[in-house]
PDB file of N, CA and C in Angstrom:
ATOM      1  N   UNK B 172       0.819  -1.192   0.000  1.00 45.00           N
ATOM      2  CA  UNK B 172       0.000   0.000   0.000  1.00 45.00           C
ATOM      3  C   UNK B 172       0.863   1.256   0.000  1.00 45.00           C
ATOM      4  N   UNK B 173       1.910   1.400   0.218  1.00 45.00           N
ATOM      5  CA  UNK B 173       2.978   2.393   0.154  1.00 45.00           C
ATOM      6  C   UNK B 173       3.276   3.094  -0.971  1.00 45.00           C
ATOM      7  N   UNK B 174       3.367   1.868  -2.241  1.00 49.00           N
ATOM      8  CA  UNK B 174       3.664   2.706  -3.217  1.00 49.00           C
ATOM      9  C   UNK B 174       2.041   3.152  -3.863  1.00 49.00           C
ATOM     10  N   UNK B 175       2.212   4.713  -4.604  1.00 52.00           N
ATOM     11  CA  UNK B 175       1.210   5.146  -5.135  1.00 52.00           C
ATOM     12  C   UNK B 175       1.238   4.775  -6.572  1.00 52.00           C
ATOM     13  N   UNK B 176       2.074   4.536  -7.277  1.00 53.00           N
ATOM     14  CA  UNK B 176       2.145   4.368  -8.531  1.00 53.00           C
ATOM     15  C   UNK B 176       1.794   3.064  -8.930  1.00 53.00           C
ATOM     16  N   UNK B 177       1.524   2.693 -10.289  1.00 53.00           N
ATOM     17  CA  UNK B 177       1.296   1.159 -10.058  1.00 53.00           C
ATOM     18  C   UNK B 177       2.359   0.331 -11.482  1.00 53.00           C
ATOM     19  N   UNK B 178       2.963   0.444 -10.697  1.00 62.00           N
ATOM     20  CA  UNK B 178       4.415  -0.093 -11.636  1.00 62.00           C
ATOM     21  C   UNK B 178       4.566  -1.809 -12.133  1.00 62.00           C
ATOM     22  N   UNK B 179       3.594  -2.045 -11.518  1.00 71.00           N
ATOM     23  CA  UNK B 179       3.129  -3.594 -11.512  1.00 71.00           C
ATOM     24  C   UNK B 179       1.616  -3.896 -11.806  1.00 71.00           C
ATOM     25  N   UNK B 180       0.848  -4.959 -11.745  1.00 75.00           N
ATOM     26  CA  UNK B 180      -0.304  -4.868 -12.184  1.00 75.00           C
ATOM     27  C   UNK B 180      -1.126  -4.850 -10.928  1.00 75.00           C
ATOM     28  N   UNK B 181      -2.267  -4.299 -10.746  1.00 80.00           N
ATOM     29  CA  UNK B 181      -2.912  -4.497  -9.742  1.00 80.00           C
ATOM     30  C   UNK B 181      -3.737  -5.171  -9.625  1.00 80.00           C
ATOM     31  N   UNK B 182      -3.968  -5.740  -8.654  1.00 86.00           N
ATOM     32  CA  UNK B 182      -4.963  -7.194  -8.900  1.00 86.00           C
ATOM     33  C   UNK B 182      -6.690  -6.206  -7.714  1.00 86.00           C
ATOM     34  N   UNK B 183      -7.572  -6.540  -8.013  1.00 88.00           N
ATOM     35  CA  UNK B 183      -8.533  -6.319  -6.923  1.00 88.00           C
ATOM     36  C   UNK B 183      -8.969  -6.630  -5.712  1.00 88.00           C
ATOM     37  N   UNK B 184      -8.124  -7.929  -5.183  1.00 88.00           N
ATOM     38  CA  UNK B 184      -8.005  -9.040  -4.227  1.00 88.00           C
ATOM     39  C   UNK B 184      -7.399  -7.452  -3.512  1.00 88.00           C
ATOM     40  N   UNK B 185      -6.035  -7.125  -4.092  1.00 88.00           N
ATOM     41  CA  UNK B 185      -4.951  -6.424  -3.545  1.00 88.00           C
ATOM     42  C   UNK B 185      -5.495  -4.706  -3.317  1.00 88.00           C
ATOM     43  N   UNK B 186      -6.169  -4.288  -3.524  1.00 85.00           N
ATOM     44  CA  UNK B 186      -7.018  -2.997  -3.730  1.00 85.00           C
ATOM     45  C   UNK B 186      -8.114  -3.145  -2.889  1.00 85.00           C
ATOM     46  N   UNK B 187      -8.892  -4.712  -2.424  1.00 87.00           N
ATOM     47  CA  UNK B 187      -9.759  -4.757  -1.561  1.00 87.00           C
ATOM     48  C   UNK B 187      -9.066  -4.758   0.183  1.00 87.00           C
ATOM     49  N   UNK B 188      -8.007  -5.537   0.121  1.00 89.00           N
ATOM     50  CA  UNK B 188      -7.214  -5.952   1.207  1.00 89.00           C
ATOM     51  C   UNK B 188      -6.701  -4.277   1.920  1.00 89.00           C
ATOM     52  N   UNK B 189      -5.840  -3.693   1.138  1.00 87.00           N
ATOM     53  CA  UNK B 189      -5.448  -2.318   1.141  1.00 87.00           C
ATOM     54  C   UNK B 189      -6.673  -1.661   1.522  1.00 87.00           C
ATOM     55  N   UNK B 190      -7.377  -1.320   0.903  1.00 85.00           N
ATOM     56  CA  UNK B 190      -8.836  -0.528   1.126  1.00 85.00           C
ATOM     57  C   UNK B 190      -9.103  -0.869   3.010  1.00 85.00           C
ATOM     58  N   UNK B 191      -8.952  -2.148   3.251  1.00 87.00           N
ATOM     59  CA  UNK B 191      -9.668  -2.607   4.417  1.00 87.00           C
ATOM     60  C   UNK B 191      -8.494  -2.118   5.634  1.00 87.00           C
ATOM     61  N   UNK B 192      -7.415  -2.097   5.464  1.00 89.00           N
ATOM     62  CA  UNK B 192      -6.417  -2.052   5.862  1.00 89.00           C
ATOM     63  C   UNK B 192      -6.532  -0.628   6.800  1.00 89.00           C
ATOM     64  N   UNK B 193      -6.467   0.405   4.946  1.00 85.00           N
ATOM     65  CA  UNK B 193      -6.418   1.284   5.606  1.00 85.00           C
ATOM     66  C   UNK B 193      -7.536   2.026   6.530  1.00 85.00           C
ATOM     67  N   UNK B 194      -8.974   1.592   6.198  1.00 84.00           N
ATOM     68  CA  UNK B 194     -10.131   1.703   7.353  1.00 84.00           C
ATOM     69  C   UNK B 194      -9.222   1.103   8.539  1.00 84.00           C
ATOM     70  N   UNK B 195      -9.074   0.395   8.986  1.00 85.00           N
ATOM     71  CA  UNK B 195      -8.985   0.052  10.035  1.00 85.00           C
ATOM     72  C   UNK B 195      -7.540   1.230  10.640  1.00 85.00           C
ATOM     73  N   UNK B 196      -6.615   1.360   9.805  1.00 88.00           N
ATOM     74  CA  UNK B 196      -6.026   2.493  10.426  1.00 88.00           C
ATOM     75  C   UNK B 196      -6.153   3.904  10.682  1.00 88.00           C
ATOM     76  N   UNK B 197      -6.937   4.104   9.728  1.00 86.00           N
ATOM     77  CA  UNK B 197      -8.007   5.551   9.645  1.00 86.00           C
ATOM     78  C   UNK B 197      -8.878   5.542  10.951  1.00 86.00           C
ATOM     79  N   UNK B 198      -9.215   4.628  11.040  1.00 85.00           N
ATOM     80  CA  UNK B 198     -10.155   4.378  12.147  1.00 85.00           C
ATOM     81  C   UNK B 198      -9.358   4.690  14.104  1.00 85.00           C
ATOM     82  N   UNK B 199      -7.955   4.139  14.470  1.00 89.00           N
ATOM     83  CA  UNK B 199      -7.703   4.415  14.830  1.00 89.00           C
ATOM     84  C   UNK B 199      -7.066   5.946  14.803  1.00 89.00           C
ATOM     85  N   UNK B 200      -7.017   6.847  13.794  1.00 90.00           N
ATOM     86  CA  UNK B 200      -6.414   8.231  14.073  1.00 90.00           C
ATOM     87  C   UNK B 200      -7.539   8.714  14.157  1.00 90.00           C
ATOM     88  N   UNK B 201      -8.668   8.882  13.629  1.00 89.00           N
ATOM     89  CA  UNK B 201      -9.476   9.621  13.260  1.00 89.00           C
ATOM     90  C   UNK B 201     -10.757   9.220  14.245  1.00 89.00           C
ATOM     91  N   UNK B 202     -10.938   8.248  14.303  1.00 89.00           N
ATOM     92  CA  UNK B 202     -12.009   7.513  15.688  1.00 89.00           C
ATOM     93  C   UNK B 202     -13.095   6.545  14.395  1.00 89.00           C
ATOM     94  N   UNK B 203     -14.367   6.276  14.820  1.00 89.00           N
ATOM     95  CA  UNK B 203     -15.061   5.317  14.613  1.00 89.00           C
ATOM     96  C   UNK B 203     -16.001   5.917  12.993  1.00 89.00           C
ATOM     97  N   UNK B 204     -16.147   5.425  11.709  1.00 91.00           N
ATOM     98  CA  UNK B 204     -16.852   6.018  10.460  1.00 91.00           C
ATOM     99  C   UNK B 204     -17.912   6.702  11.402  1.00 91.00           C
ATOM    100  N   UNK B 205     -18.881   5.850  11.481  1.00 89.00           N
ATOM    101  CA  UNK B 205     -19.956   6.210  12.014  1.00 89.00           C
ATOM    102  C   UNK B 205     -20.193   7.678  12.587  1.00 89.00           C
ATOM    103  N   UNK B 206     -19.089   7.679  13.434  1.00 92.00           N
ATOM    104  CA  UNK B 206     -19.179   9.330  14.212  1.00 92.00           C
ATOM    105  C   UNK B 206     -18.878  10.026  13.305  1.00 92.00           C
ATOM    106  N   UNK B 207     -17.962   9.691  12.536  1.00 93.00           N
ATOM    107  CA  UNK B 207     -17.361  10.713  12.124  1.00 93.00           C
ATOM    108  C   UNK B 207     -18.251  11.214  10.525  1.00 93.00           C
ATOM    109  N   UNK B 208     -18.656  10.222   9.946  1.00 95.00           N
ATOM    110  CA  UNK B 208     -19.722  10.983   8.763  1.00 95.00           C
ATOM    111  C   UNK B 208     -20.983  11.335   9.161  1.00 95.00           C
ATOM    112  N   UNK B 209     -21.356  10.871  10.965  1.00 95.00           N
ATOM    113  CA  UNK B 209     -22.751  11.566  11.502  1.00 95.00           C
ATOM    114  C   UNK B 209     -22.562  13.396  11.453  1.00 95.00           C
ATOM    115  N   UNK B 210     -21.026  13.178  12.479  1.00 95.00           N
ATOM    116  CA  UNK B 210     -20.643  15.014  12.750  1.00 95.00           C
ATOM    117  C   UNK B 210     -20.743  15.661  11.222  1.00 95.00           C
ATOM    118  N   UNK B 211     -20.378  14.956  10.095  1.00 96.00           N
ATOM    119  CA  UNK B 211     -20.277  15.972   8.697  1.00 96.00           C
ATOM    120  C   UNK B 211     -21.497  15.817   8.389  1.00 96.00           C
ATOM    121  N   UNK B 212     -22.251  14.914   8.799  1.00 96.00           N
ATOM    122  CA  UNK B 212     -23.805  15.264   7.835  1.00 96.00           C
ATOM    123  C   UNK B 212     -24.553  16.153   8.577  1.00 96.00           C
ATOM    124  N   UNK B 213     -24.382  16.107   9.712  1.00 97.00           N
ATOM    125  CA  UNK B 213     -25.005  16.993  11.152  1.00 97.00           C
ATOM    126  C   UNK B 213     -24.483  18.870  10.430  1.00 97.00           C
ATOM    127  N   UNK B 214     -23.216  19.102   9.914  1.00 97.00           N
ATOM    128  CA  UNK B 214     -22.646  20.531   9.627  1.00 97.00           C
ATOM    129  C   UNK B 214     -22.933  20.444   8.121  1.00 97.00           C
ATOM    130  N   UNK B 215     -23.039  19.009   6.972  1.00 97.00           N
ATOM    131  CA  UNK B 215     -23.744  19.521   6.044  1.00 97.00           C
ATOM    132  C   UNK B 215     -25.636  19.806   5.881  1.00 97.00           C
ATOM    133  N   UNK B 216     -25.827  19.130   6.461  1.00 97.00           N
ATOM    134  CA  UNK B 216     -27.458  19.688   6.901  1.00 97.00           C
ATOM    135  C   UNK B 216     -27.911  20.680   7.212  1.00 97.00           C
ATOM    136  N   UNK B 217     -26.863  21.258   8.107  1.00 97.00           N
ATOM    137  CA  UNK B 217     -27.329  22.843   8.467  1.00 97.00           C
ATOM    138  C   UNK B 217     -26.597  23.681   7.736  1.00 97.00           C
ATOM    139  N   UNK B 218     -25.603  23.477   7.159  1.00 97.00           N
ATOM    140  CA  UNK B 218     -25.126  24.124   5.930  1.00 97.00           C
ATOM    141  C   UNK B 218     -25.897  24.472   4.665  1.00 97.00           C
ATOM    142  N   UNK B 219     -26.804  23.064   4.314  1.00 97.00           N
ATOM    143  CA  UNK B 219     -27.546  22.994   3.141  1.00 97.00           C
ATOM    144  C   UNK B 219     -29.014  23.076   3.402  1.00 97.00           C
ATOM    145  N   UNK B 220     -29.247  22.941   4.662  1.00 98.00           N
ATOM    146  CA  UNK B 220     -30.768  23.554   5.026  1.00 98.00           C
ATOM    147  C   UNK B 220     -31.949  22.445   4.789  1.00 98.00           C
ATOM    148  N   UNK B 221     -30.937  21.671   4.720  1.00 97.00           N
ATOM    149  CA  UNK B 221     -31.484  20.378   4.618  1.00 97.00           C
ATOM    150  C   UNK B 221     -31.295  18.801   5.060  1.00 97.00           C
ATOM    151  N   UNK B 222     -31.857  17.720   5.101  1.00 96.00           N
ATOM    152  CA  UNK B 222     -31.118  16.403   5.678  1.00 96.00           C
ATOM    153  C   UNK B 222     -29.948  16.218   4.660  1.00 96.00           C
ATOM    154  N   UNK B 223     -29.176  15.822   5.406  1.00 97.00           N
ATOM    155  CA  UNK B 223     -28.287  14.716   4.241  1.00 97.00           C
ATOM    156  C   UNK B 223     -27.228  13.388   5.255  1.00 97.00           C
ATOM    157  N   UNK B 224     -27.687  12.371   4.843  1.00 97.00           N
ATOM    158  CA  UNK B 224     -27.518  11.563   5.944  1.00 97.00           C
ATOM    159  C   UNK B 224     -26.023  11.023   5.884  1.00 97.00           C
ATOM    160  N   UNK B 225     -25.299  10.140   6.612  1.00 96.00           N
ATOM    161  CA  UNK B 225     -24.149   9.949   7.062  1.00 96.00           C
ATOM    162  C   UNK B 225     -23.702   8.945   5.614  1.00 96.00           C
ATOM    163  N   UNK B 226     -24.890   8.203   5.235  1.00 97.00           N
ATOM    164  CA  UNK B 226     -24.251   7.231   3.952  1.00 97.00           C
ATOM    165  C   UNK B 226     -24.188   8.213   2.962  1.00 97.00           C
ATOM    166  N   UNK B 227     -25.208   9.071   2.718  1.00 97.00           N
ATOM    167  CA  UNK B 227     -25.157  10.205   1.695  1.00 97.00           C
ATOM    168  C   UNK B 227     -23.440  10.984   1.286  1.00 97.00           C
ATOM    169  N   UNK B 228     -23.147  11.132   2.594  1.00 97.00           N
ATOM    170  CA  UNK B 228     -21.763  12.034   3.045  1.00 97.00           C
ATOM    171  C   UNK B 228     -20.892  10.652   2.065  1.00 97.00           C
ATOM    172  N   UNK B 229     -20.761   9.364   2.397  1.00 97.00           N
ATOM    173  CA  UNK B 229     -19.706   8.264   2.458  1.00 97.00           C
ATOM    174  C   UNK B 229     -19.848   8.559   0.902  1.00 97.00           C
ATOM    175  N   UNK B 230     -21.404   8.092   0.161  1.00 97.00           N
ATOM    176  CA  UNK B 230     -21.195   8.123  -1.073  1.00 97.00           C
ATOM    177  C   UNK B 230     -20.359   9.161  -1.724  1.00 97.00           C
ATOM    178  N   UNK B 231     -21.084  10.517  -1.476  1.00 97.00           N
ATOM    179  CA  UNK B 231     -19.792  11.599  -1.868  1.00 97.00           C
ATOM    180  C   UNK B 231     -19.073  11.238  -1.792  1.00 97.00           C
ATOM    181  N   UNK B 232     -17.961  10.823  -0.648  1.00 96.00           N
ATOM    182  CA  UNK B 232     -16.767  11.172  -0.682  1.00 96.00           C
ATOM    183  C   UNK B 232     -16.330   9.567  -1.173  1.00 96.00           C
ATOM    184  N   UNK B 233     -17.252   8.821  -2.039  1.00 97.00           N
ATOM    185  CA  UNK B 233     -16.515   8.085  -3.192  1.00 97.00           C
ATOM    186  C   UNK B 233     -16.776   8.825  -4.502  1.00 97.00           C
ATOM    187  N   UNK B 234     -17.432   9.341  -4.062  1.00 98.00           N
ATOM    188  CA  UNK B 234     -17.611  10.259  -5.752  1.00 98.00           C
ATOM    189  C   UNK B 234     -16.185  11.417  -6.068  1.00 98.00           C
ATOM    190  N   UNK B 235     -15.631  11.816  -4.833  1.00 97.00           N
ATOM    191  CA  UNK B 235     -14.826  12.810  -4.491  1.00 97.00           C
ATOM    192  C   UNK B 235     -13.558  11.728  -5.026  1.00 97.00           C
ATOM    193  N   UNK B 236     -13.592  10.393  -4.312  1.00 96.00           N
ATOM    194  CA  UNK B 236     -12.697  10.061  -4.561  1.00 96.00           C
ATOM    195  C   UNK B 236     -12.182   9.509  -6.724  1.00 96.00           C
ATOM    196  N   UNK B 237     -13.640   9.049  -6.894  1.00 97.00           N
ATOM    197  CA  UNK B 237     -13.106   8.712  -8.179  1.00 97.00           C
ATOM    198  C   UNK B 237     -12.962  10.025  -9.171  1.00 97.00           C
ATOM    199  N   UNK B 238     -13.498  11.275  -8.702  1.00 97.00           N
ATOM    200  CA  UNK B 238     -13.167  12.185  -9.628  1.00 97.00           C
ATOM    201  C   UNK B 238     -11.398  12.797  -9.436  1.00 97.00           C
ATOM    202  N   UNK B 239     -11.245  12.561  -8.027  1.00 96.00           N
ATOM    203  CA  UNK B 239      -9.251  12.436  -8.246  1.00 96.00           C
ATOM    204  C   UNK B 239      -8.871  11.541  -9.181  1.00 96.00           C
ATOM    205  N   UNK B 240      -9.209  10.627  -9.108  1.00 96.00           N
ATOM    206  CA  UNK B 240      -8.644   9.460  -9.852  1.00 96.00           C
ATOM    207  C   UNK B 240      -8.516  10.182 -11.367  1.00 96.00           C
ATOM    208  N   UNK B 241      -9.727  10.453 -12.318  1.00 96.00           N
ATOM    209  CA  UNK B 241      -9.827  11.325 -13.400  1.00 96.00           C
ATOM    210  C   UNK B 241      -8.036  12.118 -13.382  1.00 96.00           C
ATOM    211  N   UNK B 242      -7.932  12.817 -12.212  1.00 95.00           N
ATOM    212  CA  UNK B 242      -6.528  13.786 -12.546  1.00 95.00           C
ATOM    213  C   UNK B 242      -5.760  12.987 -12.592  1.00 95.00           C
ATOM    214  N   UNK B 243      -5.410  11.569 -11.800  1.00 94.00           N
ATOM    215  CA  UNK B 243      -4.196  11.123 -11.182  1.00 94.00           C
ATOM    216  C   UNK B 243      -4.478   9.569 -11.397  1.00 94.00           C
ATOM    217  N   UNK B 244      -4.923   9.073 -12.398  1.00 95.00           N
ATOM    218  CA  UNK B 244      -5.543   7.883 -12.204  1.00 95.00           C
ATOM    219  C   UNK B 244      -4.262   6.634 -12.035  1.00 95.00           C
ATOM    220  N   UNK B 245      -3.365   6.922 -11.530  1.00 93.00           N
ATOM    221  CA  UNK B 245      -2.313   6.098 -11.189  1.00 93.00           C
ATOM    222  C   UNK B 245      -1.978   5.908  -9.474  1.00 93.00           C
ATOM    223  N   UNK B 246      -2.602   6.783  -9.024  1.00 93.00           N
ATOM    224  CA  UNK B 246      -2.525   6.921  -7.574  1.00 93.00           C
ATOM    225  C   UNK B 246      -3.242   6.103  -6.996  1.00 93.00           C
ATOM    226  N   UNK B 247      -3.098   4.665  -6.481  1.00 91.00           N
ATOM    227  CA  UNK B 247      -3.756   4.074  -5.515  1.00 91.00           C
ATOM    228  C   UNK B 247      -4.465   4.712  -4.252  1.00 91.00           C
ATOM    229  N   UNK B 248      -4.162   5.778  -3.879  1.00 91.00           N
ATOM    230  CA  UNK B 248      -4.739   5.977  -2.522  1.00 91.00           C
ATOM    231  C   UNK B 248      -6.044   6.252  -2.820  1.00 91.00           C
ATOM    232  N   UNK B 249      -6.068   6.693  -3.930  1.00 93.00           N
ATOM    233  CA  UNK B 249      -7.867   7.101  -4.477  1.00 93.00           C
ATOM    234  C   UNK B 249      -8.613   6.188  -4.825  1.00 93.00           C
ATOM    235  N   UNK B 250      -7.880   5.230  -5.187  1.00 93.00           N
ATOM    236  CA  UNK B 250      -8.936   3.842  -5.321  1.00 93.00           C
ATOM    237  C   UNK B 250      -9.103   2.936  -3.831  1.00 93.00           C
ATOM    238  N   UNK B 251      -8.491   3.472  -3.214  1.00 91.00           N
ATOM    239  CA  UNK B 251      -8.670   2.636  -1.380  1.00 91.00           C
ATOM    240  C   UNK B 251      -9.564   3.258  -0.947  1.00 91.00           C
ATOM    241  N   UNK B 252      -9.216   4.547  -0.926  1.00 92.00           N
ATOM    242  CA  UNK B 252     -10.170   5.318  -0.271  1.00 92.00           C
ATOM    243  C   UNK B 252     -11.451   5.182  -0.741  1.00 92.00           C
ATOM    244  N   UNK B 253     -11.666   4.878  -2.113  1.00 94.00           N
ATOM    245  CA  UNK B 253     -13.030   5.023  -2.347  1.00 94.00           C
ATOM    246  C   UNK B 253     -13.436   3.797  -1.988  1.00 94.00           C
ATOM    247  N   UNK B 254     -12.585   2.758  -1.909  1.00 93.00           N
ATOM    248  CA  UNK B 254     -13.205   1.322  -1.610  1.00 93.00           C
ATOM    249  C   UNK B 254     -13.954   1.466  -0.086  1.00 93.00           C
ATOM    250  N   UNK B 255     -12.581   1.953   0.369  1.00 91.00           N
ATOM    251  CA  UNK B 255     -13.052   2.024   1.948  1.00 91.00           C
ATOM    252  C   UNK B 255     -14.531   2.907   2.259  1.00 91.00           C
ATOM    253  N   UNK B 256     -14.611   3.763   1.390  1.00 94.00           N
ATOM    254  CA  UNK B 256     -16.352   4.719   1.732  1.00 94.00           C
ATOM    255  C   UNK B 256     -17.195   3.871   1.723  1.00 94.00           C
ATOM    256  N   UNK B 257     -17.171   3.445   0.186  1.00 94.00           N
ATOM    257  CA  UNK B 257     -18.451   2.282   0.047  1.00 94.00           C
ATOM    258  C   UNK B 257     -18.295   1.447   0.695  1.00 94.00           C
ATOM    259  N   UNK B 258     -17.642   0.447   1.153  1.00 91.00           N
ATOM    260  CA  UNK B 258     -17.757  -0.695   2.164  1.00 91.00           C
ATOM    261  C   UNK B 258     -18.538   0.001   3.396  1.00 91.00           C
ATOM    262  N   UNK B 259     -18.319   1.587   3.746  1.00 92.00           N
ATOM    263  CA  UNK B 259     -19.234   1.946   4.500  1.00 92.00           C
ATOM    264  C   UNK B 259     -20.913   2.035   4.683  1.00 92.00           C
ATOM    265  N   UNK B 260     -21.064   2.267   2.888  1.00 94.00           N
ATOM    266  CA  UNK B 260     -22.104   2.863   2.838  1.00 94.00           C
ATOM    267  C   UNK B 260     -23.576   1.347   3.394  1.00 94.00           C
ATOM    268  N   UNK B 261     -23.342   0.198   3.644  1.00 93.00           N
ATOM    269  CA  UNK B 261     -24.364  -0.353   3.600  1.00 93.00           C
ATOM    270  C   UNK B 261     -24.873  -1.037   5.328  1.00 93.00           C
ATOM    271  N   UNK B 262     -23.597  -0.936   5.900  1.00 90.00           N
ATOM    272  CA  UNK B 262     -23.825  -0.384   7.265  1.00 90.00           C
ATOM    273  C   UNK B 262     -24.636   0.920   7.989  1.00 90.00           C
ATOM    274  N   UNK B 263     -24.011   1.962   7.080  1.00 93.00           N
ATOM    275  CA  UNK B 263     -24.468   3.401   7.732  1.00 93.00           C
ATOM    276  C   UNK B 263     -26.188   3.223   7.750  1.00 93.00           C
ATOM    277  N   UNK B 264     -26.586   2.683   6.381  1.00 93.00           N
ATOM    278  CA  UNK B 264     -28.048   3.094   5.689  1.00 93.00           C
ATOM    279  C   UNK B 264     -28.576   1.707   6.420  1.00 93.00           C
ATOM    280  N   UNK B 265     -27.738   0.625   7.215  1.00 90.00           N
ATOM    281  CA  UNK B 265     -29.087   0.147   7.994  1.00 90.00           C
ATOM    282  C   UNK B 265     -28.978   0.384   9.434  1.00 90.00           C
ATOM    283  N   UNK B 266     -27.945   1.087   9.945  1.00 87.00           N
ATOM    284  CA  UNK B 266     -27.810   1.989  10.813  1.00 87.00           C
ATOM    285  C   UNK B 266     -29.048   3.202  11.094  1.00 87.00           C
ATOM    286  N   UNK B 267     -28.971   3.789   9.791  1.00 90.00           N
ATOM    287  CA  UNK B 267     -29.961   5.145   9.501  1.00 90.00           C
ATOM    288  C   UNK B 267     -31.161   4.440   9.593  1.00 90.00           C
ATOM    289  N   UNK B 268     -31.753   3.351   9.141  1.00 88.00           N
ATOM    290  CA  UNK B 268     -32.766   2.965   8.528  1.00 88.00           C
ATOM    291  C   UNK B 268     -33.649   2.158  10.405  1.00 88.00           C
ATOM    292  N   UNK B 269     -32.864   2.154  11.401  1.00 85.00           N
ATOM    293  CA  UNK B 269     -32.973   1.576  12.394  1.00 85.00           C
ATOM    294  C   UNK B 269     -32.915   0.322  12.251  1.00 85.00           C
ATOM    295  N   UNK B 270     -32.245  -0.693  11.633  1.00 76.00           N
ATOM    296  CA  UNK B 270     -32.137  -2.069  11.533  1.00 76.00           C
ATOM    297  C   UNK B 270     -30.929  -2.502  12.401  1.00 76.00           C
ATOM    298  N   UNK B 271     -30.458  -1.626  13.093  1.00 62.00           N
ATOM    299  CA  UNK B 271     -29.402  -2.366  13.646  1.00 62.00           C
ATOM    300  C   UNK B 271     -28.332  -0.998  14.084  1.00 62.00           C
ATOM    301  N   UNK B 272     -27.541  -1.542  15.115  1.00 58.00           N
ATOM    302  CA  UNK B 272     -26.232  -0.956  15.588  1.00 58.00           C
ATOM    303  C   UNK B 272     -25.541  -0.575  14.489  1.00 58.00           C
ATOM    304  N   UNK B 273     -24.078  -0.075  14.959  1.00 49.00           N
ATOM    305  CA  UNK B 273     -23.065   0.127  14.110  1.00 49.00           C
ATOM    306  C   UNK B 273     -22.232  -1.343  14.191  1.00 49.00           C
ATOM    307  N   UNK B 274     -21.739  -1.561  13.310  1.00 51.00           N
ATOM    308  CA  UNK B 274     -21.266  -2.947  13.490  1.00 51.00           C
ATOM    309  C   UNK B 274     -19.984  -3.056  14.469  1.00 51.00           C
ATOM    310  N   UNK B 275     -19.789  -3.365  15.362  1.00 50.00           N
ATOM    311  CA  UNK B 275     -18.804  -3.736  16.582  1.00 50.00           C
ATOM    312  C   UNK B 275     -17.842  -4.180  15.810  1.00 50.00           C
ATOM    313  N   UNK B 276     -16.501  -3.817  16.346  1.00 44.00           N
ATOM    314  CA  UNK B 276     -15.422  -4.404  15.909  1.00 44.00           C
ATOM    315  C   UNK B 276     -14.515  -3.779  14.669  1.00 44.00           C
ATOM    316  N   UNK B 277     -15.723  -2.168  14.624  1.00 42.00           N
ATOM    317  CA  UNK B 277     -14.377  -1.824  12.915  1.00 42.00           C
ATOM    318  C   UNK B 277     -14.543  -0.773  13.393  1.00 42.00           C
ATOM    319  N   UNK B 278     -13.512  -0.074  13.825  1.00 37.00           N
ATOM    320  CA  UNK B 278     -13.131   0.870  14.152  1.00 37.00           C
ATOM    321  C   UNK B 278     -13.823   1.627  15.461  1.00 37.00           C
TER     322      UNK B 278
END
């Protein structure tokens, strides 16, 4: 996961693994997804005067992420990162949806 360039071929096994990786280390600097795309949907809501919920936020910021990719499409960190949002997004929305907790154990 170190190198950004991809000087070799990348496999998706290896882009899923990485992706997961780095959630889980993101998770320790930054604290738990959950809180942390509640607090941005909580300041984009009242920003935009409107709801916008915590999976809403995750999707963006895979949308954020594949439009880097467009500039830099050699940079792995933009394809982790976006892996890592969406792996969020289907937790958050049964989170939101009241079906359940946040899932224990990731972050």
């Amino acid at each position: 996961m170190e190198n950004d360039s991809m000087t070799t071929r990348t496999s998706p096994q290896m882009l899923f693994d990485s992706a997961t990786e780095l959630l889980f280390k993101r998770g320790i600097e930054y604290g738990h997804y959950d809180d942390n795309l509640n607090r941005i949907s909580i300041a984009g809501s009242a920003y935009l005067g409107s709801e916008v919920k915590p999976s809403q936020i995750a999707n963006i910021m895979v949308l954020v992420k594949v439009m880097r990719s467009v500039e830099s499409p050699r940079k792995l960190d933009n394809y982790f990162d976006a892996i890592a949002y969406l792996g969020m997004v289907p937790d958050l929305i049964q989170f939101e949806d009241g079906l359940g907790e946040a899932i224990d154990g990731y972050l």
